[in-house]
Short mmCIF file of C-alpha atoms and ligand atoms in Angstrom, two decimals:
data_model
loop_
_atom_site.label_atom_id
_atom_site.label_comp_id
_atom_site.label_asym_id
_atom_site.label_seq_id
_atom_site.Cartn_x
_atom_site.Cartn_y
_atom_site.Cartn_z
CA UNK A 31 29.26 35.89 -21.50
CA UNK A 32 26.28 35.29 -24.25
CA UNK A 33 25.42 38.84 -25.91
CA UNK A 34 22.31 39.74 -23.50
CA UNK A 35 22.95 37.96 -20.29
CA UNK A 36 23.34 40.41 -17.16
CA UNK A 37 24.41 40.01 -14.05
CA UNK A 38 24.22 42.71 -11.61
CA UNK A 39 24.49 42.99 -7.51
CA UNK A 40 21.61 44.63 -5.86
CA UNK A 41 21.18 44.36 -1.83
CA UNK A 42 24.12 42.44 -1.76
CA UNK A 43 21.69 39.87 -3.56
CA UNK A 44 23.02 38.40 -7.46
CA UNK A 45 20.20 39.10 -10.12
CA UNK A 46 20.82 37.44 -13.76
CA UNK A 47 18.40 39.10 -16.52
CA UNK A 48 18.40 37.00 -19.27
CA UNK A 49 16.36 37.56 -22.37
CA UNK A 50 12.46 35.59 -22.24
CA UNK A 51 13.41 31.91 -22.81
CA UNK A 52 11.24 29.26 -24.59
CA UNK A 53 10.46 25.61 -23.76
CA UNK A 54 11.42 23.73 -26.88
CA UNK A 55 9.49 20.64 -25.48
CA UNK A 56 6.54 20.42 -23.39
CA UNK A 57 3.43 18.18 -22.51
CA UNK A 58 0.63 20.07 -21.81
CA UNK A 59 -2.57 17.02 -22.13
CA UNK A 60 -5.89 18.68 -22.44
CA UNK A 61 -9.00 19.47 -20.60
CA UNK A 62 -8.79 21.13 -17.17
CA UNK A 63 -5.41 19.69 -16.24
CA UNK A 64 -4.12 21.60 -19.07
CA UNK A 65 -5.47 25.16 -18.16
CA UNK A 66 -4.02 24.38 -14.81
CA UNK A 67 -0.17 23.50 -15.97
CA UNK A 68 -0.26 26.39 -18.82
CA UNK A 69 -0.46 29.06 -16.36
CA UNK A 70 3.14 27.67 -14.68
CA UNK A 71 4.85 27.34 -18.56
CA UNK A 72 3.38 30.95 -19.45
CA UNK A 73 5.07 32.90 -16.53
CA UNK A 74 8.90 32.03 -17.29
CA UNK A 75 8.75 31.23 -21.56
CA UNK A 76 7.11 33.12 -24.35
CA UNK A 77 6.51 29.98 -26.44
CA UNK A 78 6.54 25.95 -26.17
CA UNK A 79 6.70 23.22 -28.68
CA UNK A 80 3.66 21.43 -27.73
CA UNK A 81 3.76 18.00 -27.94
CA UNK A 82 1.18 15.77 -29.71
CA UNK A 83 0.67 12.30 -27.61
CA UNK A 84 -2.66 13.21 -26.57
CA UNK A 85 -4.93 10.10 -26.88
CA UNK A 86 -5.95 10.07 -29.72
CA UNK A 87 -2.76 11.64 -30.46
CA UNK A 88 -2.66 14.71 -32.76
CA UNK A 89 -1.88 13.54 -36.19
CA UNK A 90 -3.12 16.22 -38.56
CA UNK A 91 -3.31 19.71 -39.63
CA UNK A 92 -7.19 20.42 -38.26
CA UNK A 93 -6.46 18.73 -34.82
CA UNK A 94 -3.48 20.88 -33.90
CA UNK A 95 -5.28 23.92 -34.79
CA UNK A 96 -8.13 22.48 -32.97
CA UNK A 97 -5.80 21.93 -30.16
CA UNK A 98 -4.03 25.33 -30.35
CA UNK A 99 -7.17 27.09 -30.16
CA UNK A 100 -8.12 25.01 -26.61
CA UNK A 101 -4.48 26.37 -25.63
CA UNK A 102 -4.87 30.01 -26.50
CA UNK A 103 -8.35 29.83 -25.20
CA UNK A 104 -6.84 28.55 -21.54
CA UNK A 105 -4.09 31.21 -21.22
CA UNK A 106 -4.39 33.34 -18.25
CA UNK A 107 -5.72 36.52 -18.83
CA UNK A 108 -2.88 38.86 -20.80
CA UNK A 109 -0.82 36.41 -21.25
CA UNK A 110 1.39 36.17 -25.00
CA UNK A 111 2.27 32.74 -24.90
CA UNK A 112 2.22 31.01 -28.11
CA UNK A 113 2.34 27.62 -28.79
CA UNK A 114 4.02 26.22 -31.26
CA UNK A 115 2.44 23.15 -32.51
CA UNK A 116 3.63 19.53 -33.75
CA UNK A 117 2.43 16.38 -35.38
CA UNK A 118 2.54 13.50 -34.67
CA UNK A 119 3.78 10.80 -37.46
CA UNK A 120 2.70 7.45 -37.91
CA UNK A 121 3.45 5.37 -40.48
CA UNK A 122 0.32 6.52 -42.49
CA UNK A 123 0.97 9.95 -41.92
CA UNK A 124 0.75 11.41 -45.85
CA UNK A 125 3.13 13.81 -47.40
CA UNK A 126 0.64 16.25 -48.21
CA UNK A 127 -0.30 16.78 -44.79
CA UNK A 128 3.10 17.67 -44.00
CA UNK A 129 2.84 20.57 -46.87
CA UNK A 130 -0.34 21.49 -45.21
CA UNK A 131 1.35 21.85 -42.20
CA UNK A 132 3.95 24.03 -43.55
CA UNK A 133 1.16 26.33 -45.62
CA UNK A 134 -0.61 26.27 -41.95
CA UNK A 135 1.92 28.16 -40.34
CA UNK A 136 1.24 27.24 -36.86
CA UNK A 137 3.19 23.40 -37.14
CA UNK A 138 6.66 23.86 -36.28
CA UNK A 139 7.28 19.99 -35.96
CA UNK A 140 7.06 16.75 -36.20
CA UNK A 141 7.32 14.30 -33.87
CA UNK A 142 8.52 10.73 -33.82
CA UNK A 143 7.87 8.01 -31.44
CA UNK A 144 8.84 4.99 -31.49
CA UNK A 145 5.94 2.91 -31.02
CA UNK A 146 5.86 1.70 -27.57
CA UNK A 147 8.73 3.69 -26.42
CA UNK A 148 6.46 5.80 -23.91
CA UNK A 149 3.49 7.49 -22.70
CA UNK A 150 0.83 6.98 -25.84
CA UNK A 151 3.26 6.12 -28.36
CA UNK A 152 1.44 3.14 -29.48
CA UNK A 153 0.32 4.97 -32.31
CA UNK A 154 4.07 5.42 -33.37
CA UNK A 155 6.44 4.08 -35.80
CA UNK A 156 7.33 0.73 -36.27
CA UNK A 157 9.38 0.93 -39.19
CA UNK A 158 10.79 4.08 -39.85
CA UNK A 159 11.49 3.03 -43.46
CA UNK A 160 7.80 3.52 -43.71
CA UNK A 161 7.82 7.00 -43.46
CA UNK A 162 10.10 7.58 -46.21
CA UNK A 163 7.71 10.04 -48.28
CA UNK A 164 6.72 11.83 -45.08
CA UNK A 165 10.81 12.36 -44.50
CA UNK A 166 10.94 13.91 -47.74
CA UNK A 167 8.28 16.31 -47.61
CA UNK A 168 9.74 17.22 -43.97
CA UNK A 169 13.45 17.67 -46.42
CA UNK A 170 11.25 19.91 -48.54
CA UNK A 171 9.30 21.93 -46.11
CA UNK A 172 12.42 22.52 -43.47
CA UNK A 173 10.32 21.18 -40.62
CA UNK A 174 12.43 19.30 -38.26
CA UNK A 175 11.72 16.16 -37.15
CA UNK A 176 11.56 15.94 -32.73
CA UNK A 177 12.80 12.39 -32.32
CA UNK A 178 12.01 9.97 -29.20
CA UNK A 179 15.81 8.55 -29.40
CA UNK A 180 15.14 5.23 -28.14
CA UNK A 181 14.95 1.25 -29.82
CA UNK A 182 12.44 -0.17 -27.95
CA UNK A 183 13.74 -4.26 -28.56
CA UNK A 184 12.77 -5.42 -25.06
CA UNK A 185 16.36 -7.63 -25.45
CA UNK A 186 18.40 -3.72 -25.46
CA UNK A 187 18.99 -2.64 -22.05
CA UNK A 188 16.80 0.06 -20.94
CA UNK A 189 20.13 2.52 -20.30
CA UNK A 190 21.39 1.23 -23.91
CA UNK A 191 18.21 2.02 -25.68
CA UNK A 192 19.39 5.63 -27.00
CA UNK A 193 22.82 4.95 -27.65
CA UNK A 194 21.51 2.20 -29.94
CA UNK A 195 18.41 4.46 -32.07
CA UNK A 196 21.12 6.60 -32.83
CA UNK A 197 23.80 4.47 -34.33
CA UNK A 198 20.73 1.93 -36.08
CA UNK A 199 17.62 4.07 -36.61
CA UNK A 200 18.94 7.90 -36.56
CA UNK A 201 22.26 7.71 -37.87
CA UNK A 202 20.94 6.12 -41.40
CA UNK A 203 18.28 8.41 -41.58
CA UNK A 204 20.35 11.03 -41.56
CA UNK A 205 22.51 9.48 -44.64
CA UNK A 206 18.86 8.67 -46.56
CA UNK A 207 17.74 12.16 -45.90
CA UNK A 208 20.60 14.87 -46.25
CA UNK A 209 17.96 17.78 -45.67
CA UNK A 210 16.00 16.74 -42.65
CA UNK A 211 16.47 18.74 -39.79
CA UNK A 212 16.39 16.79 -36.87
CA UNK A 213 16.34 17.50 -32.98
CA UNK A 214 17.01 14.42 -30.75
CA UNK A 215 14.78 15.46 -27.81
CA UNK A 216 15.73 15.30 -24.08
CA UNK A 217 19.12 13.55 -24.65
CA UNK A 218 20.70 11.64 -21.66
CA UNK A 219 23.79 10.41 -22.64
CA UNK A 220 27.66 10.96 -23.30
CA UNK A 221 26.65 9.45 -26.54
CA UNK A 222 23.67 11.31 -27.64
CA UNK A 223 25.71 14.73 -27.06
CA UNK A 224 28.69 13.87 -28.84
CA UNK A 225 26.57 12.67 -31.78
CA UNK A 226 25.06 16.22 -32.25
CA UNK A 227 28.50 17.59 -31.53
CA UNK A 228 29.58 15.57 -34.44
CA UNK A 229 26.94 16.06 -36.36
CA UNK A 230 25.92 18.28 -39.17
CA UNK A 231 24.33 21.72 -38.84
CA UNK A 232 20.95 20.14 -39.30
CA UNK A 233 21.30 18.33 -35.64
CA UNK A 234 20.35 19.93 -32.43
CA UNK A 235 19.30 18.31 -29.06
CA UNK A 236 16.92 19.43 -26.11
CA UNK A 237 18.30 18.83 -22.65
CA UNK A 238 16.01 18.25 -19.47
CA UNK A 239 16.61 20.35 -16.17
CA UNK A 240 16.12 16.35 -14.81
CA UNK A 241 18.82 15.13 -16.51
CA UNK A 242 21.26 17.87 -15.78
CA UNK A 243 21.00 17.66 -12.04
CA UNK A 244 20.28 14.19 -11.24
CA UNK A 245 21.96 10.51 -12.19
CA UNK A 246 20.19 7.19 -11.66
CA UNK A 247 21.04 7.02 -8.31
CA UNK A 248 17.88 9.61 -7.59
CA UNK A 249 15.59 6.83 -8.68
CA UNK A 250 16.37 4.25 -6.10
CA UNK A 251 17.99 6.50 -3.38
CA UNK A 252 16.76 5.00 -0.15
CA UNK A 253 13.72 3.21 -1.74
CA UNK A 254 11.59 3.58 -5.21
CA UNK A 255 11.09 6.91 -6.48
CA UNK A 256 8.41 7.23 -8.72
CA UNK A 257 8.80 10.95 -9.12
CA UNK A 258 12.23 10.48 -10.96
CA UNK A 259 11.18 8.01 -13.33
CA UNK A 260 10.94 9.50 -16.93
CA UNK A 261 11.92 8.00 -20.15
CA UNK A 262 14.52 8.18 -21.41
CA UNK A 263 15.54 7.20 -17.87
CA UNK A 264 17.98 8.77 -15.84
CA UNK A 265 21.48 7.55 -16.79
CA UNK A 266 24.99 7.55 -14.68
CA UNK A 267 26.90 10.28 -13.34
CA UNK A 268 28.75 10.26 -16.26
CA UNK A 269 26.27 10.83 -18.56
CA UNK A 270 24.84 13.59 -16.53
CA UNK A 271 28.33 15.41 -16.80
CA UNK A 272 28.71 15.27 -20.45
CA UNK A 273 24.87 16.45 -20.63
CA UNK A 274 26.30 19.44 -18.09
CA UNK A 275 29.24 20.17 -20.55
CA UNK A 276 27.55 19.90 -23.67
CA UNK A 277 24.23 22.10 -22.06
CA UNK A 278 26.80 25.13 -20.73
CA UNK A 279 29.35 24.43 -23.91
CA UNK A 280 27.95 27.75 -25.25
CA UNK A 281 27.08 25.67 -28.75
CA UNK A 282 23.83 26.62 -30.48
CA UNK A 283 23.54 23.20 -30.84
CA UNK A 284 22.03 22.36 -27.42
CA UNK A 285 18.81 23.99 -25.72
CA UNK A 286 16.25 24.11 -22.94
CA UNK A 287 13.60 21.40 -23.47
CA UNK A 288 11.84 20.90 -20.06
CA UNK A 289 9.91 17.26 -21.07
CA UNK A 290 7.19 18.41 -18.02
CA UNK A 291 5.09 15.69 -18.01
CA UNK A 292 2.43 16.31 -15.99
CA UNK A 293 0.87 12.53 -14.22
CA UNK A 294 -1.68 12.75 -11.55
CA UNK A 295 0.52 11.38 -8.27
CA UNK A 296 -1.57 8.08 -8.33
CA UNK A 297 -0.81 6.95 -11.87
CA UNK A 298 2.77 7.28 -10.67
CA UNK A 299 2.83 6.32 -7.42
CA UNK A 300 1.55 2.85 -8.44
CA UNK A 301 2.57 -0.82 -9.21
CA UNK A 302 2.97 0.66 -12.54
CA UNK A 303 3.74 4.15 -12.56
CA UNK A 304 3.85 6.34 -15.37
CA UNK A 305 6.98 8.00 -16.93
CA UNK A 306 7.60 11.53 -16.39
CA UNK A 307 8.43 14.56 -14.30
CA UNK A 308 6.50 18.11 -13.97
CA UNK A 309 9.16 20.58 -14.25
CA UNK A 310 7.00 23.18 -15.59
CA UNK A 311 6.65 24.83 -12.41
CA UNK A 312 10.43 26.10 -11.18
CA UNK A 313 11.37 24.82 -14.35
CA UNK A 314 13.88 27.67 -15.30
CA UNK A 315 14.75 27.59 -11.54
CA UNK A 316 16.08 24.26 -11.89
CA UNK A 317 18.15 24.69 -14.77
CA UNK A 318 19.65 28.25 -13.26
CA UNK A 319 20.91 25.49 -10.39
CA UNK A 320 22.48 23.38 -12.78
CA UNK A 321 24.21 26.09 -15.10
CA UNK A 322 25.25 27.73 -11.74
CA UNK A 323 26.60 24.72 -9.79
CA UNK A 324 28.75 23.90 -12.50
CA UNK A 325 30.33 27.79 -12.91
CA UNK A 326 28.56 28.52 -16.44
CA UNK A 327 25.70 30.86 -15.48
CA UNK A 328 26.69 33.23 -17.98
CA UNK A 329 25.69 30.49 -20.75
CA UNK A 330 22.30 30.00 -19.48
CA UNK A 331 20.45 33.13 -21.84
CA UNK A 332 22.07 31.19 -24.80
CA UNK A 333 20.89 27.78 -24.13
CA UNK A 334 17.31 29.14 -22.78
CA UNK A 335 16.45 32.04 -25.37
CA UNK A 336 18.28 32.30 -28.19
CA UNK A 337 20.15 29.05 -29.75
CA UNK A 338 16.58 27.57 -30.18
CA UNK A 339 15.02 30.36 -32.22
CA UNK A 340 18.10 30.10 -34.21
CA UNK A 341 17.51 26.75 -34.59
CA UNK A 342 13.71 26.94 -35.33
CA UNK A 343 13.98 30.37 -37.32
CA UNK A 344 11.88 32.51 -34.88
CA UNK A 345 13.05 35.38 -33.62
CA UNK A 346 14.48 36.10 -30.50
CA UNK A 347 11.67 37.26 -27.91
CA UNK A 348 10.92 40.70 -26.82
CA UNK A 349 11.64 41.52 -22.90
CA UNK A 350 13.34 39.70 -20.20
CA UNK A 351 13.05 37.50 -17.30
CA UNK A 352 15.05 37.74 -14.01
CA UNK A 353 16.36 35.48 -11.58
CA UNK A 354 17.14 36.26 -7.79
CA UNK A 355 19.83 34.35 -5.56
CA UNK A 356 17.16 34.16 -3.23
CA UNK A 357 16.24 30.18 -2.23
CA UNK A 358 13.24 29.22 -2.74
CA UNK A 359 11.09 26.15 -1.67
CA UNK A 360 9.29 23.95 -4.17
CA UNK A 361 5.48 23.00 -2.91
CA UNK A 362 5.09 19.20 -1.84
CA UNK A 363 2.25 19.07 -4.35
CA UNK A 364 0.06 21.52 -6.52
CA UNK A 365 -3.52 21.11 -7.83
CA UNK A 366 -3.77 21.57 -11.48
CA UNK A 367 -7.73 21.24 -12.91
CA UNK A 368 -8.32 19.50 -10.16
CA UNK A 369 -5.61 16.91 -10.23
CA UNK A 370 -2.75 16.13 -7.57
CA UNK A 371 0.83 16.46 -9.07
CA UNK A 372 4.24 16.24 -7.42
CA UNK A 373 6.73 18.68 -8.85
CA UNK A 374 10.41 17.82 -9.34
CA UNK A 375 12.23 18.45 -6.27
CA UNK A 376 8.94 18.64 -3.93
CA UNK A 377 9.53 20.10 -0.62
CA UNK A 378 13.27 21.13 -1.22
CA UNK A 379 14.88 24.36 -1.23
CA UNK A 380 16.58 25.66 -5.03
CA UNK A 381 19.10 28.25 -4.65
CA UNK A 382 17.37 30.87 -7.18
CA UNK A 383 13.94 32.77 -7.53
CA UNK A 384 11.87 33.96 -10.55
CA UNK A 385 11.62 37.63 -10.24
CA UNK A 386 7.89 38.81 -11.38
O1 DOR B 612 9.02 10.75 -19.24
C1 DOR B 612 8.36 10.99 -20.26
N1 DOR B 612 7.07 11.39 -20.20
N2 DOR B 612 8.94 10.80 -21.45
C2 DOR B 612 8.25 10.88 -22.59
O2 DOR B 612 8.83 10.65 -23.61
C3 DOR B 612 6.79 11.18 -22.57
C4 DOR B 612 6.39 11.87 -21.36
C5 DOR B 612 4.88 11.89 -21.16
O3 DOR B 612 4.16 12.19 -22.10
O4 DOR B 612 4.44 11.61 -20.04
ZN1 ZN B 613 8.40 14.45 -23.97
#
């Protein structure tokens, strides 16, 4: 069992303490619709890595302070929650604002995208040989790199497009750079896990609830479902188990990184609907189903609160959270600012609870 994780019976009911977990990746947007999906992150995780594909996305040193302020401004009264802020590189982004970032304090990553890949990643890189310098200073600084794993050559097959960034883009960047730090963000294949499991020290990898408890099936099962389509896409079952193994492994490579991607239901119930899923709101409900259903809850306090801060040098967060073997029912939809989303697993029944 991982060093604080209890589990204890009360009322003939199974409670599991573990200590506060973190979201290592999260999409918050802005404005209203922001304020509305913080609230949901800020019950269950003392801290997020925010991402930066806002439009225009946030590519220096004054907008994500700009941007953390609008955060810390929208918490719910009382709340701690800090978020931990990213950049977003192009290929112009300069070195120097990557020292900035580190001399800020607040920056805690930087974010690649290749351009095209996904939501507002037209602004990304083309050519990652372009970024050399900005590599470097991340070397110099320790600030990993949050890579978008995916080629985006419309003649690679959509389920191939990870398994090929990391073998043609990643795996050579790695070799240029023997100092960058480098998470490969919400990885979905057998591939992607073993290539962190073989990988240096430097290599870690966020896992989706998403893609631990669904396979592709979910996005065609008995018609199109808009609400499972996220990129990277779902992948086969077989992916999903080596995800599963890798997630409840127990290594300090792998953690919780939720992707919630909040999309008002229209823009993705549409002739083109957008990529994403909002997890945010039972997120660490989902992933207790997943950790449980395949025998490793006692691994889910090291994959949720403490091999990321280990990763990230942060501490480990004060207090706990606790989850109840009580079922409970996700809402059909929620209103956030004023906009209609569709949670992950709408209308059905998860076998655990968040404890207040
Ligand atoms: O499904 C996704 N949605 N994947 C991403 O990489 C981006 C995200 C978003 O911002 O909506
Ligand atoms: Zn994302």
């Amino acid at each position: 069992m991982a060093p604080h994780a209890k589990i204890s019976t009360m009322n003939t009911e199974t409670i599991i303490a573990i200590k506060r977990p973190d979201d290592w990746h999260l999409h918050l947007r802005d404005g209203d619709l922001m304020t509305g999906v913080l609230a949901d992150t800020a019950k269950q995780f003392a801290r997020a890595i925010i991402m930066p594909n806002l439009k225009p996305p946030i590519t220096s040193v004054s907008q994500a302070g700009a941007y953390r302020d609008r955060i810390l401004k929208s918490l719910p009264v009382g709340s701690k929650f800090q978020p931990l802020m990213t950049l977003y590189l192009t290929e112009a982004t300069p070195p120097n604002e990557i020292l900035s970032a580190k001399e800020a304090g607040f920056i805690h990553g930087v974010k690649l995208y290749p351009a095209g890949a996904t939501t507002h990643s037209d602004a990304g890189v083309r050519d990652l040989l372009r970024c050399q310098n900005a590599l470097k200073a991340l070397e110099e600084t320790g600030i990993p790199l949050l890579v978008h794993a995916e080629v985006t050559d419309p003649s690679v097959d959509i389920f191939d497009r990870e398994a090929v960034f990391l073998e043609e883009i990643l795996r050579p960047a790695l070799d240029r750079h023997p100092k960058l730090k480098v998470v490969v963000e919400h990885i979905t294949t057998r591939q992607a896990a073993e290539f962190v499991a073989q990988g240096e020290d430097r290599l870690a990898a966020t896992l989706t609830a998403h893609h631990l408890l669904f396979n592709r099936n979910a996005i065609f099962q008995g018609g199109v479902r808009p609400h499972m389509y996220c990129l990277p896409v779902l992948k086969r079952e077989e992916h999903r188990l080596s995800l599963l193994q890798a997630a409840t492994s127990g290594s300090s490579r792998y953690f919780l990184g939720t992707d919630s991607a909040p999309h008002a239901r229209e823009t993705k119930e549409n002739a083109c609907g957008c990529a994403g899923c909002y997890t945010a709101y039972s997120a660490l409900e989902l992933y207790a189903e997943a950790f449980d259903a395949y025998g490793y809850l006692s691994r889910l306090e090291g994959f949720s609160s403490l091999h990321g801060p280990a990763f990230y040098g942060l501490p480990v967060n004060e207090g706990f959270v606790k989850l109840q073997r009580v079922p409970t029912v996700v809402p059909e939809h929620l209103i956030r600012g004023g906009i209609e989303l569709v949670p992950l697993c709408a209308g059905e029944r998860l076998a655990w609870s968040l404890l207040d």
